[in-house]
CSV table of C-alpha atoms in Angstrom, one decimal:
chain,number,residue,atom,x,y,z
X,1,MET,CA,-16.5,-18.8,20.7
X,2,LYS,CA,-14.0,-21.3,22.9
X,3,ARG,CA,-14.8,-24.3,21.4
X,4,LEU,CA,-14.4,-28.0,23.3
X,5,LEU,CA,-15.0,-31.3,22.3
X,6,PRO,CA,-17.7,-33.4,23.7
X,7,THR,CA,-16.7,-36.6,24.2
X,8,LEU,CA,-17.7,-39.0,21.7
X,9,THR,CA,-18.4,-42.7,22.6
X,10,LEU,CA,-15.2,-44.8,21.0
X,11,LEU,CA,-16.7,-48.2,21.6
X,12,CYS,CA,-13.8,-50.9,22.1
X,13,PHE,CA,-13.6,-52.7,18.9
X,14,ALA,CA,-13.8,-55.6,20.9
X,15,THR,CA,-17.5,-54.8,22.0
X,16,LEU,CA,-18.3,-54.8,18.2
X,17,LEU,CA,-16.3,-57.4,16.2
X,18,ALA,CA,-13.9,-59.4,18.7
X,19,PRO,CA,-13.1,-60.8,21.8
X,20,GLY,CA,-11.3,-58.4,24.8
X,21,CYS,CA,-12.0,-55.3,24.9
X,22,SER,CA,2.5,-37.2,-1.9
X,23,ASP,CA,3.0,-35.4,-3.1
X,24,SER,CA,1.7,-32.9,-5.0
X,25,SER,CA,1.6,-34.4,-8.3
X,26,PRO,CA,-1.3,-36.8,-9.0
X,27,GLY,CA,-1.2,-40.2,-8.0
X,28,PRO,CA,-2.5,-43.7,-8.5
X,29,ASP,CA,-5.8,-42.6,-8.3
X,30,GLY,CA,-5.5,-39.0,-10.1
X,31,ASP,CA,-5.7,-36.6,-6.8
X,32,ALA,CA,-4.4,-33.4,-7.3
X,33,SER,CA,-2.7,-30.9,-5.3
X,34,ARG,CA,-5.9,-29.2,-4.3
X,35,ALA,CA,-8.1,-30.0,-1.9
X,36,ASP,CA,-11.6,-29.7,-3.9
X,37,GLY,CA,-10.5,-31.9,-6.1
X,38,GLY,CA,-14.2,-36.8,-11.1
X,39,VAL,CA,-16.5,-39.4,-12.2
X,40,ASP,CA,-18.2,-42.2,-13.9
X,41,GLY,CA,-21.7,-43.2,-14.5
X,42,PRO,CA,-22.6,-46.4,-11.5
X,43,ARG,CA,-22.2,-49.2,-11.5
X,44,ASP,CA,-25.4,-51.5,-11.9
X,45,ASP,CA,-24.4,-53.5,-8.9
X,46,VAL,CA,-23.8,-49.8,-6.5
X,47,LEU,CA,-26.5,-47.6,-7.2
X,48,ARG,CA,-30.1,-48.0,-5.9
X,49,PRO,CA,-32.5,-45.6,-6.3
X,50,ASP,CA,-33.2,-46.5,-1.9
X,51,GLY,CA,-29.8,-46.2,-1.3
X,52,PRO,CA,-27.8,-49.5,1.2
X,53,GLN,CA,-30.3,-51.9,3.0
X,54,PRO,CA,-31.3,-51.2,6.4
X,55,ASP,CA,-29.4,-52.7,9.4
X,56,THR,CA,-31.1,-56.1,9.8
X,57,GLN,CA,-29.0,-57.4,13.2
X,58,PRO,CA,-27.8,-53.9,14.7
X,59,ASP,CA,-24.9,-54.7,16.8
X,60,ALA,CA,-24.7,-53.4,20.4
X,61,THR,CA,-25.4,-49.8,20.3
X,62,PRO,CA,-27.5,-48.4,20.1
X,63,SER,CA,-30.5,-51.0,19.3
X,64,GLY,CA,-32.9,-50.3,16.7
X,65,CYS,CA,-30.6,-47.9,14.4
X,66,GLY,CA,-26.8,-49.4,15.2
X,67,ILE,CA,-24.6,-50.5,13.1
X,68,GLN,CA,-23.2,-54.1,11.8
X,69,THR,CA,-20.5,-55.0,10.0
X,70,PHE,CA,-19.7,-58.6,8.2
X,71,ALA,CA,-17.4,-58.8,11.7
X,72,SER,CA,-20.2,-58.1,14.1
X,73,GLY,CA,-20.2,-60.8,16.6
X,74,LYS,CA,-17.8,-62.9,14.9
X,75,GLN,CA,-14.2,-64.0,17.1
X,76,PRO,CA,-10.4,-64.9,16.0
X,77,GLN,CA,-9.9,-68.4,15.4
X,78,ASN,CA,-6.3,-67.9,16.5
X,79,GLU,CA,-3.9,-65.2,17.2
X,80,ILE,CA,-0.5,-64.3,15.8
X,81,HIS,CA,1.6,-61.5,18.3
X,82,VAL,CA,3.9,-59.0,16.9
X,83,ALA,CA,5.6,-57.2,20.2
X,84,GLN,CA,9.1,-54.8,20.4
X,85,ASN,CA,11.1,-57.2,21.9
X,86,GLY,CA,10.4,-60.1,19.2
X,87,SER,CA,12.0,-61.7,16.1
X,88,ASP,CA,11.1,-62.1,12.9
X,89,GLN,CA,13.8,-65.1,12.7
X,90,ASN,CA,13.5,-66.6,15.3
X,91,GLY,CA,9.9,-65.7,16.8
X,92,ASP,CA,7.0,-68.3,15.9
X,93,GLY,CA,3.8,-65.9,16.8
X,94,SER,CA,2.9,-67.0,20.2
X,95,ALA,CA,2.1,-64.9,22.9
X,96,THR,CA,5.7,-65.9,24.5
X,97,LYS,CA,7.6,-65.9,21.0
X,98,PRO,CA,6.3,-62.8,19.4
X,99,TYR,CA,7.0,-61.9,15.9
X,100,ALA,CA,8.8,-58.7,15.3
X,101,SER,CA,6.5,-57.2,12.5
X,102,ILE,CA,3.6,-56.8,11.0
X,103,GLY,CA,4.6,-57.7,8.1
X,104,GLU,CA,5.9,-61.2,8.8
X,105,ALA,CA,2.9,-61.7,10.9
X,106,VAL,CA,1.0,-61.2,7.4
X,107,LYS,CA,2.9,-64.2,6.0
X,108,HIS,CA,1.3,-66.8,8.9
X,109,ALA,CA,-2.4,-65.5,8.5
X,110,THR,CA,-5.4,-68.0,7.2
X,111,PRO,CA,-8.7,-66.9,7.5
X,112,GLY,CA,-9.4,-66.4,10.7
X,113,SER,CA,-6.3,-65.5,12.3
X,114,ALA,CA,-6.0,-62.0,14.5
X,115,ILE,CA,-2.9,-60.5,14.7
X,116,ARG,CA,-2.4,-58.8,18.0
X,117,VAL,CA,0.6,-55.8,17.8
X,118,HIS,CA,1.2,-55.2,21.5
X,119,SER,CA,2.2,-51.4,22.7
X,120,GLY,CA,5.1,-49.6,21.5
X,121,THR,CA,6.3,-48.1,18.2
X,122,TYR,CA,7.0,-49.6,14.9
X,123,SER,CA,8.2,-48.1,11.6
X,124,GLY,CA,6.0,-47.2,8.6
X,125,GLY,CA,6.3,-48.5,5.4
X,126,VAL,CA,4.2,-51.6,6.2
X,127,SER,CA,2.6,-53.0,3.0
X,128,ILE,CA,0.3,-56.3,2.3
X,129,SER,CA,-0.7,-57.1,-0.8
X,130,GLY,CA,-4.2,-60.2,-1.1
X,131,LEU,CA,-4.4,-61.1,2.3
X,132,ALA,CA,-8.0,-62.2,2.6
X,133,GLY,CA,-10.2,-63.4,5.2
X,134,THR,CA,-13.8,-64.8,4.4
X,135,ALA,CA,-17.1,-63.9,5.7
X,136,ALA,CA,-17.4,-66.5,8.2
X,137,ALA,CA,-13.8,-66.0,9.6
X,138,PRO,CA,-12.2,-62.5,8.9
X,139,ILE,CA,-9.0,-61.6,9.5
X,140,TRP,CA,-7.9,-58.9,12.2
X,141,ILE,CA,-4.9,-56.4,12.6
X,142,GLY,CA,-5.1,-54.5,15.2
X,143,GLY,CA,-3.8,-53.3,18.7
X,144,ALA,CA,-3.8,-56.3,21.6
X,145,PRO,CA,-7.0,-56.0,23.8
X,146,GLY,CA,-6.6,-53.9,27.0
X,147,GLU,CA,-3.7,-52.1,26.0
X,148,THR,CA,-2.3,-48.8,24.7
X,149,LYS,CA,-2.2,-48.3,20.7
X,150,PRO,CA,0.7,-49.5,19.0
X,151,VAL,CA,2.4,-46.8,17.5
X,152,LEU,CA,3.4,-46.9,13.1
X,153,GLN,CA,5.5,-44.3,12.7
X,154,GLY,CA,6.6,-42.6,9.4
X,155,GLY,CA,7.5,-44.0,6.0
X,156,GLY,CA,5.9,-42.7,3.1
X,157,GLU,CA,2.8,-44.6,4.3
X,158,ALA,CA,2.9,-46.5,7.5
X,159,LEU,CA,0.7,-48.8,6.1
X,160,HIS,CA,-0.6,-49.6,2.7
X,161,LEU,CA,-3.2,-52.5,1.9
X,162,THR,CA,-3.7,-53.7,-1.7
X,163,LYS,CA,-6.3,-56.0,-2.8
X,164,VAL,CA,-7.6,-57.5,0.5
X,165,ARG,CA,-10.9,-58.9,1.7
X,166,TYR,CA,-12.7,-59.4,4.6
X,167,LEU,CA,-9.8,-57.7,6.4
X,168,VAL,CA,-10.6,-55.6,10.1
X,169,VAL,CA,-7.7,-52.7,10.5
X,170,HIS,CA,-8.1,-51.6,13.9
X,171,ASP,CA,-6.8,-49.7,17.3
X,172,LEU,CA,-3.9,-48.6,15.9
X,173,GLU,CA,-2.3,-45.0,16.2
X,174,VAL,CA,-0.6,-43.9,12.7
X,175,SER,CA,2.2,-40.9,12.8
X,176,GLY,CA,4.2,-38.9,11.0
X,177,SER,CA,4.1,-40.5,7.6
X,178,THR,CA,5.2,-38.1,4.5
X,179,ALA,CA,2.3,-39.3,1.5
X,180,ASN,CA,-0.8,-40.7,3.8
X,181,GLY,CA,-1.0,-42.3,7.1
X,182,ILE,CA,-3.0,-45.5,6.1
X,183,ASN,CA,-3.6,-46.0,2.0
X,184,CYS,CA,-6.3,-48.8,1.1
X,185,ASP,CA,-6.6,-50.0,-2.8
X,186,ASP,CA,-7.8,-51.9,-5.5
X,187,GLY,CA,-3.9,-52.4,-7.5
X,188,GLY,CA,-5.2,-50.4,-10.0
X,189,ASP,CA,-8.3,-53.1,-10.7
X,190,TYR,CA,-10.7,-50.0,-11.6
X,191,ALA,CA,-13.1,-52.2,-13.3
X,192,ASP,CA,-13.5,-55.0,-10.7
X,193,PRO,CA,-15.6,-54.2,-7.7
X,194,GLU,CA,-14.1,-57.4,-6.3
X,195,ALA,CA,-10.9,-56.5,-5.9
X,196,THR,CA,-11.1,-54.8,-2.2
X,197,ARG,CA,-14.1,-55.7,-0.8
X,198,TRP,CA,-15.5,-56.0,3.0
X,199,ILE,CA,-13.1,-53.9,4.8
X,200,VAL,CA,-13.4,-52.3,8.6
X,201,PHE,CA,-11.2,-49.6,10.2
X,202,GLN,CA,-12.0,-49.0,13.6
X,203,GLY,CA,-10.5,-47.2,16.8
X,204,LEU,CA,-7.4,-45.4,14.3
X,205,ASP,CA,-5.6,-42.7,15.5
X,206,ILE,CA,-4.1,-40.9,12.6
X,207,HIS,CA,-2.9,-37.7,12.9
X,208,ASP,CA,0.1,-34.8,12.0
X,209,ILE,CA,0.4,-36.9,8.3
X,210,GLY,CA,2.6,-34.9,5.7
X,211,GLY,CA,1.8,-31.0,6.2
X,212,SER,CA,2.9,-29.4,2.9
X,213,GLY,CA,-0.4,-30.8,0.1
X,214,ASN,CA,-2.1,-33.4,-0.6
X,215,GLN,CA,-1.7,-35.7,1.8
X,216,ASP,CA,-4.3,-37.7,3.7
X,217,CYS,CA,-5.0,-39.6,6.7
X,218,LEU,CA,-6.7,-42.3,5.2
X,219,LYS,CA,-7.0,-43.1,2.0
X,220,LEU,CA,-9.2,-45.2,-0.2
X,221,SER,CA,-9.5,-46.1,-3.6
X,222,GLY,CA,-11.9,-48.8,-5.3
X,223,LEU,CA,-13.2,-50.2,-1.9
X,224,ASP,CA,-16.4,-51.4,-1.7
X,225,ASP,CA,-18.4,-52.3,1.2
X,226,PHE,CA,-16.6,-51.2,4.0
X,227,TRP,CA,-16.8,-49.5,7.3
X,228,VAL,CA,-14.8,-46.5,8.9
X,229,LEU,CA,-15.8,-46.3,12.8
X,230,ASP,CA,-14.5,-44.3,16.1
X,231,SER,CA,-11.5,-43.2,14.8
X,232,THR,CA,-10.0,-39.8,14.7
X,233,PHE,CA,-8.4,-37.9,12.2
X,234,LYS,CA,-6.4,-34.8,12.9
X,235,ARG,CA,-3.7,-32.5,11.0
X,236,CYS,CA,-3.3,-34.6,7.3
X,237,GLY,CA,-2.3,-32.1,4.5
X,238,GLY,CA,-1.6,-28.7,3.8
X,239,GLY,CA,-2.1,-25.6,1.7
X,240,MET,CA,-5.7,-26.4,1.6
X,241,SER,CA,-5.5,-29.8,0.5
X,242,GLY,CA,-5.7,-33.0,1.8
X,243,SER,CA,-8.3,-35.0,3.9
X,244,GLY,CA,-8.9,-37.1,7.1
X,245,ILE,CA,-11.1,-39.7,4.6
X,246,ASP,CA,-10.4,-39.3,0.6
X,247,HIS,CA,-12.5,-41.9,-1.4
X,248,VAL,CA,-12.2,-42.2,-4.9
X,249,GLY,CA,-14.9,-44.7,-6.8
X,250,CYS,CA,-15.7,-46.3,-3.0
X,251,HIS,CA,-18.9,-47.8,-3.2
X,252,LYS,CA,-21.4,-48.6,-0.1
X,253,GLY,CA,-19.5,-47.5,2.5
X,254,VAL,CA,-20.3,-46.3,6.4
X,255,ILE,CA,-18.2,-43.4,8.2
X,256,ALA,CA,-19.9,-43.3,11.1
X,257,ARG,CA,-19.0,-42.0,15.2
X,258,ASN,CA,-15.5,-40.4,14.2
X,259,ARG,CA,-13.9,-37.4,14.6
X,260,PHE,CA,-12.0,-35.0,12.6
X,261,GLU,CA,-10.2,-32.0,13.6
X,262,GLN,CA,-7.8,-29.5,11.8
X,263,THR,CA,-7.9,-31.3,8.7
X,264,SER,CA,-6.4,-28.5,5.7
X,265,GLY,CA,-8.6,-29.4,2.8
X,266,ASN,CA,-11.4,-31.9,3.8
X,267,GLY,CA,-12.4,-34.0,6.6
X,268,VAL,CA,-13.9,-36.3,4.7
X,269,GLN,CA,-14.3,-36.4,0.2
X,270,ALA,CA,-16.2,-38.8,-1.6
X,271,LYS,CA,-15.5,-38.0,-5.7
X,272,GLY,CA,-14.1,-40.1,-8.3
X,273,GLY,CA,-17.3,-41.9,-9.1
X,274,SER,CA,-17.7,-42.5,-5.1
X,275,VAL,CA,-21.5,-44.3,-5.2
X,276,ASP,CA,-23.5,-45.0,-1.6
X,277,ILE,CA,-21.8,-43.5,1.4
X,278,ASP,CA,-23.2,-43.0,4.6
X,279,ILE,CA,-21.6,-40.2,6.5
X,280,LYS,CA,-23.2,-40.4,9.9
X,281,ASN,CA,-23.1,-39.1,13.8
X,282,ASN,CA,-19.1,-37.6,13.0
X,283,TRP,CA,-17.9,-34.7,15.0
X,284,PHE,CA,-16.1,-32.1,12.2
X,285,GLU,CA,-14.4,-29.2,14.2
X,286,ASP,CA,-12.2,-26.6,12.0
X,287,ALA,CA,-12.2,-29.5,9.0
X,288,GLY,CA,-11.0,-27.6,6.5
X,289,GLU,CA,-12.0,-25.8,3.2
X,290,ARG,CA,-15.3,-28.3,2.6
X,291,SER,CA,-15.6,-30.6,6.1
X,292,VAL,CA,-17.6,-33.3,3.5
X,293,ASN,CA,-16.9,-32.6,0.1
X,294,MET,CA,-19.6,-34.6,-1.6
X,295,GLY,CA,-17.9,-34.8,-5.2
X,296,GLY,CA,-14.8,-33.4,-6.6
X,297,SER,CA,-12.2,-33.3,-9.4
X,298,THR,CA,-10.7,-36.2,-10.4
X,299,GLY,CA,-8.4,-37.1,-13.4
X,300,LEU,CA,-10.7,-38.7,-16.2
X,301,THR,CA,-8.5,-42.1,-16.3
X,302,PHE,CA,-8.7,-42.9,-12.5
X,303,PHE,CA,-13.1,-43.6,-11.7
X,304,ARG,CA,-13.9,-46.5,-10.7
X,305,PRO,CA,-15.7,-47.9,-12.4
X,306,PRO,CA,-13.9,-46.8,-16.0
X,307,LEU,CA,-16.2,-43.3,-17.6
X,308,SER,CA,-18.7,-44.2,-19.9
X,309,GLN,CA,-19.1,-42.9,-23.5
X,310,SER,CA,-22.2,-44.2,-24.4
X,311,ALA,CA,-23.9,-43.1,-20.5
X,312,ASP,CA,-23.9,-39.7,-18.0
X,313,ASN,CA,-20.9,-39.8,-15.8
X,314,ALA,CA,-21.3,-38.3,-11.9
X,315,GLU,CA,-18.4,-37.0,-9.4
X,316,ALA,CA,-20.6,-38.9,-7.0
X,317,ILE,CA,-23.9,-40.6,-6.1
X,318,ASN,CA,-26.0,-40.9,-3.2
X,319,ILE,CA,-23.6,-39.6,-0.9
X,320,ARG,CA,-25.5,-38.9,2.4
X,321,VAL,CA,-24.0,-36.4,5.5
X,322,LEU,CA,-26.5,-37.7,8.5
X,323,ALA,CA,-26.9,-36.2,12.1
X,324,ASN,CA,-23.2,-34.9,11.8
X,325,VAL,CA,-22.0,-31.6,14.0
X,326,PHE,CA,-20.3,-29.2,12.3
X,327,VAL,CA,-17.8,-26.6,14.2
X,328,GLY,CA,-16.0,-24.2,11.9
X,329,SER,CA,-14.5,-24.7,9.1
X,330,THR,CA,-15.1,-22.5,5.5
X,331,VAL,CA,-18.2,-24.3,4.7
X,332,PRO,CA,-20.0,-27.6,6.6
X,333,PHE,CA,-20.4,-29.6,3.2
X,334,ALA,CA,-20.6,-29.1,-0.7
X,335,PHE,CA,-21.9,-30.7,-3.8
X,336,VAL,CA,-19.8,-30.9,-6.6
X,337,GLY,CA,-21.0,-32.4,-9.6
X,338,CYS,CA,-22.9,-34.7,-7.0
X,339,ASP,CA,-25.6,-36.6,-8.0
X,340,SER,CA,-28.6,-36.9,-5.8
X,341,CYS,CA,-27.0,-36.4,-2.6
X,342,LEU,CA,-28.6,-35.7,1.0
X,343,ALA,CA,-27.7,-33.5,4.0
X,344,ALA,CA,-30.0,-34.1,6.8
X,345,HIS,CA,-30.0,-33.6,10.5
X,346,ASN,CA,-26.7,-31.7,11.3
X,347,THR,CA,-26.3,-29.1,13.1
X,348,ILE,CA,-23.7,-26.7,11.5
X,349,VAL,CA,-22.2,-24.3,14.0
X,350,SER,CA,-20.1,-20.9,13.4
X,351,PRO,CA,-18.5,-21.7,9.6
X,352,THR,CA,-16.2,-19.0,8.5
X,353,LYS,CA,-17.7,-17.8,5.2
X,354,TRP,CA,-20.7,-20.5,3.8
X,355,LEU,CA,-23.2,-22.2,4.8
X,356,LEU,CA,-22.9,-24.6,1.7
X,357,ARG,CA,-22.3,-24.8,-1.6
X,358,ILE,CA,-23.3,-26.0,-5.1
X,359,LEU,CA,-20.3,-26.4,-7.6
X,360,GLN,CA,-19.4,-28.2,-10.6
X,361,GLU,CA,-15.7,-28.7,-11.3
X,362,THR,CA,-15.2,-31.6,-13.8
X,363,THR,CA,-17.7,-30.7,-17.1
X,364,THR,CA,-18.3,-32.4,-20.1
X,365,GLY,CA,-15.5,-32.8,-22.6
X,366,GLY,CA,-13.1,-35.5,-23.7
X,367,GLY,CA,-15.4,-37.5,-25.4
X,368,TYR,CA,-17.8,-37.9,-21.8
X,369,THR,CA,-20.9,-36.3,-20.6
X,370,PHE,CA,-21.2,-35.5,-16.5
X,371,VAL,CA,-24.2,-34.3,-15.1
X,372,PRO,CA,-24.5,-31.2,-13.1
X,373,ALA,CA,-24.7,-31.0,-9.6
X,374,ARG,CA,-28.2,-31.8,-9.2
X,375,LYS,CA,-31.2,-33.2,-7.2
X,376,GLY,CA,-29.4,-32.3,-4.0
X,377,LEU,CA,-31.9,-32.4,-1.1
X,378,LEU,CA,-30.8,-30.6,2.4
X,379,TYR,CA,-33.7,-31.1,5.2
X,380,ASN,CA,-33.6,-30.7,9.1
X,381,ASN,CA,-30.5,-29.0,9.7
X,382,ILE,CA,-29.7,-26.6,12.1
X,383,PHE,CA,-27.3,-23.8,10.6
X,384,TYR,CA,-26.0,-21.2,13.5
X,385,PHE,CA,-23.6,-18.7,12.3
X,386,ALA,CA,-22.5,-15.2,11.7
X,387,ARG,CA,-24.0,-13.0,9.6
X,388,ALA,CA,-20.5,-11.1,10.0
X,389,ASP,CA,-18.6,-13.9,8.9
X,390,VAL,CA,-21.5,-15.3,6.0
X,391,ALA,CA,-21.8,-12.9,3.8
X,392,THR,CA,-23.3,-15.4,1.0
X,393,ALA,CA,-25.0,-18.6,2.6
X,394,ILE,CA,-25.5,-20.4,-0.9
X,395,ASN,CA,-22.7,-20.1,-2.5
X,396,ILE,CA,-23.5,-21.5,-6.3
X,397,GLY,CA,-20.9,-22.1,-9.0
X,398,PRO,CA,-21.6,-22.3,-12.7
X,399,ASP,CA,-22.6,-25.4,-14.6
X,400,THR,CA,-24.9,-26.8,-12.0
X,401,ASP,CA,-28.6,-27.3,-11.6
X,402,ALA,CA,-29.2,-25.5,-8.1
X,403,ASN,CA,-33.0,-25.3,-9.7
X,404,SER,CA,-33.4,-29.5,-8.6
X,405,PHE,CA,-32.5,-29.2,-5.2
X,406,GLY,CA,-34.7,-28.8,-2.0
X,407,PHE,CA,-34.4,-27.9,1.0
X,408,GLU,CA,-37.4,-28.5,3.6
X,409,HIS,CA,-37.9,-27.9,7.3
X,410,ASN,CA,-34.0,-26.4,8.1
X,411,THR,CA,-33.0,-23.7,10.6
X,412,TRP,CA,-30.9,-20.8,9.5
X,413,TYR,CA,-30.0,-18.9,12.9
X,414,ALA,CA,-27.7,-15.7,12.4
X,415,HIS,CA,-26.7,-14.9,16.0
X,416,ASP,CA,-25.8,-11.6,15.2
X,417,ALA,CA,-28.1,-9.9,13.2
X,418,PRO,CA,-31.8,-8.9,13.2
X,419,PRO,CA,-34.1,-12.1,12.5
X,420,GLN,CA,-34.7,-11.5,8.4
X,421,ASP,CA,-31.0,-11.7,7.7
X,422,SER,CA,-30.6,-15.3,9.0
X,423,THR,CA,-32.7,-16.3,5.6
X,424,PRO,CA,-30.2,-17.6,3.0
X,425,ASN,CA,-31.3,-16.4,-0.7
X,426,PHE,CA,-32.2,-20.0,-2.0
X,427,PRO,CA,-32.1,-21.0,-5.5
X,428,VAL,CA,-35.7,-22.4,-5.3
X,429,SER,CA,-39.3,-22.3,-3.0
X,430,THR,CA,-38.4,-24.2,-0.3
X,431,THR,CA,-40.6,-25.9,2.7
X,432,GLY,CA,-41.1,-25.5,6.6
X,433,THR,CA,-37.8,-23.1,6.9
X,434,THR,CA,-37.8,-21.9,10.3
X,435,ALA,CA,-35.3,-18.7,9.9
X,436,GLY,CA,-34.1,-15.6,12.7
X,437,ILE,CA,-35.0,-17.6,15.6
X,438,ASP,CA,-32.5,-19.3,18.3
X,439,PRO,CA,-32.6,-22.8,18.2
X,440,GLU,CA,-31.5,-22.6,21.8
X,441,PHE,CA,-28.6,-24.7,22.2
X,442,VAL,CA,-27.7,-26.5,25.8
X,443,ASP,CA,-24.4,-24.3,25.8
X,444,VAL,CA,-22.8,-23.0,23.0
X,445,GLN,CA,-19.5,-22.2,24.2
X,446,SER,CA,-18.8,-25.2,26.1
X,447,GLY,CA,-20.1,-26.8,22.8
X,448,ASN,CA,-23.6,-28.6,24.2
X,449,PHE,CA,-25.6,-28.5,21.1
X,450,LYS,CA,-28.4,-30.9,22.2
X,451,LEU,CA,-31.7,-28.2,22.0
X,452,LYS,CA,-33.1,-27.0,25.7
X,453,PRO,CA,-36.8,-28.4,26.4
X,454,SER,CA,-37.9,-25.1,25.4
X,455,SER,CA,-36.3,-24.9,21.8
X,456,LYS,CA,-38.7,-24.0,19.1
X,457,VAL,CA,-37.4,-26.7,16.9
X,458,ILE,CA,-38.5,-29.5,18.6
X,459,GLY,CA,-41.2,-31.2,17.1
X,460,TYR,CA,-40.8,-28.8,13.7
X,461,GLY,CA,-39.1,-31.1,10.7
X,462,SER,CA,-39.7,-33.9,8.3
X,463,ASN,CA,-40.5,-36.8,9.0
X,464,ARG,CA,-39.6,-37.7,5.3
X,465,ASP,CA,-38.9,-41.8,4.8
X,466,ILE,CA,-35.2,-41.9,2.6
X,467,GLY,CA,-35.7,-45.8,2.5
X,468,LEU,CA,-32.5,-46.4,5.5
X,469,GLY,CA,-34.3,-47.8,8.2
X,470,PRO,CA,-34.2,-45.9,11.6
X,471,LEU,CA,-31.6,-43.0,12.4
X,472,SER,CA,-29.1,-43.0,14.7
X,473,ASP,CA,-28.0,-39.3,16.3
X,474,MET,CA,-25.0,-38.1,17.7
X,475,GLU,CA,-25.1,-40.4,21.0
X,476,GLY,CA,-26.6,-43.4,19.7
X,477,ASN,CA,-30.2,-42.4,20.0
X,478,CYS,CA,-32.9,-43.1,17.7
X,479,PHE,CA,-34.6,-40.7,15.9
X,480,ASP,CA,-38.5,-40.4,16.6
X,481,THR,CA,-40.5,-39.8,13.8
X,482,THR,CA,-43.5,-39.1,15.4
X,483,MET,CA,-41.2,-36.2,16.7
X,484,PRO,CA,-39.4,-35.1,13.4
X,485,THR,CA,-36.6,-32.5,15.0
X,486,ALA,CA,-33.8,-30.9,13.2
X,487,GLY,CA,-30.4,-30.9,14.2
X,488,ALA,CA,-28.1,-33.6,15.0
X,489,TYR,CA,-29.5,-34.9,18.2
X,490,ALA,CA,-32.8,-36.8,19.1
X,491,VAL,CA,-34.9,-35.8,21.5
X,492,ALA,CA,-37.7,-37.9,24.0
X,493,PRO,CA,-41.0,-37.3,22.9
């Protein structure tokens, strides 16, 4: 199949947030050299049975089911300019006398400052620690409005952020780093949810990072209340390791409207005690061994918060994969030691080996109890696959609780086989399964996975309320709960 990537609406950073348009050895977060690599009991302040609260003041797109960040509607109070022809010694950060480096500009930033990095190529290896805006006056670091994205090139990591708050990083291109593209962490203060909090990454283009092992485009460790929006992640890591976005012990995040291509290990991974992360409205194409890894395997000393010896621990909790498109990859998503995780309204096309996996990689031991992968829920997904590629549709590993999973109103279609061959071997009874019926995409070859008006999938789905408020589809339209439909695209009633 010829795969063409439909153009996603990449919103100008200014529309929402401002005016104007390793190596293979374990690192500080316990990453190992494998792709699917954890785990702790939930924090009281991050684990809520109903997940994050619905948006109460959506941004400009789409009305009713949009995304709001702490920076939505806010404007910088001053600008600090960085340009290739600037000077860190003689500049003052003005438009006419810019600084030469982001590092120098950061020294002069205060709440409300916007560091405007003008077009050009700058050396990577920038390290920023302790930079903090406020809820009323964030700090912005990114490309100048109306200009081509500046490029951060090379270095072990192009940009390393430690213990930052109320910060927006936007409109940057990053390439050629040997370890990670951008790394943002809590400085090793694992038990403090305030260490690095309220961060937005938007409009980034991170590509060609590492290439020999577990190197990530965007590495996030110990973040709380964060967003990654409208960005592109390509060719990070190698040897079936490395991720587009790798989370270790992150909580209350939104990963939305991004594109992941040709990542080696994962498109997105959330492990090490990660809780309450919504992964929605993204396009994954050939995004590694597991396009989304809900859970994984992390060294015992690297969980955020630290593991409990008196309570159950889990690799990840309440990771939600919502209304994404998956094309190719070995498997679109895996539940790996993940507790109460969810995959809903996704469109899956042509995975090369499995449709989903239920696995356990971190087990009870060393004085710590870990729950098995359990209580996963899949509903309103469309699986379009070749039975010649997918011999085992649902791969279930040992030490899991697959019997606690739920399957509701999913569509399963093996386009190269008789209808009866479309039905997987489920671990439990299912509800509302559609199997062997063509969902009727508009044009598979060109990558248009909307449903034709004649599709039998339309109106045949679950209107389950998961407490997140209105859900948006791949084009920013709100799903109509009166006409529940499977897949990543809403259908007008």
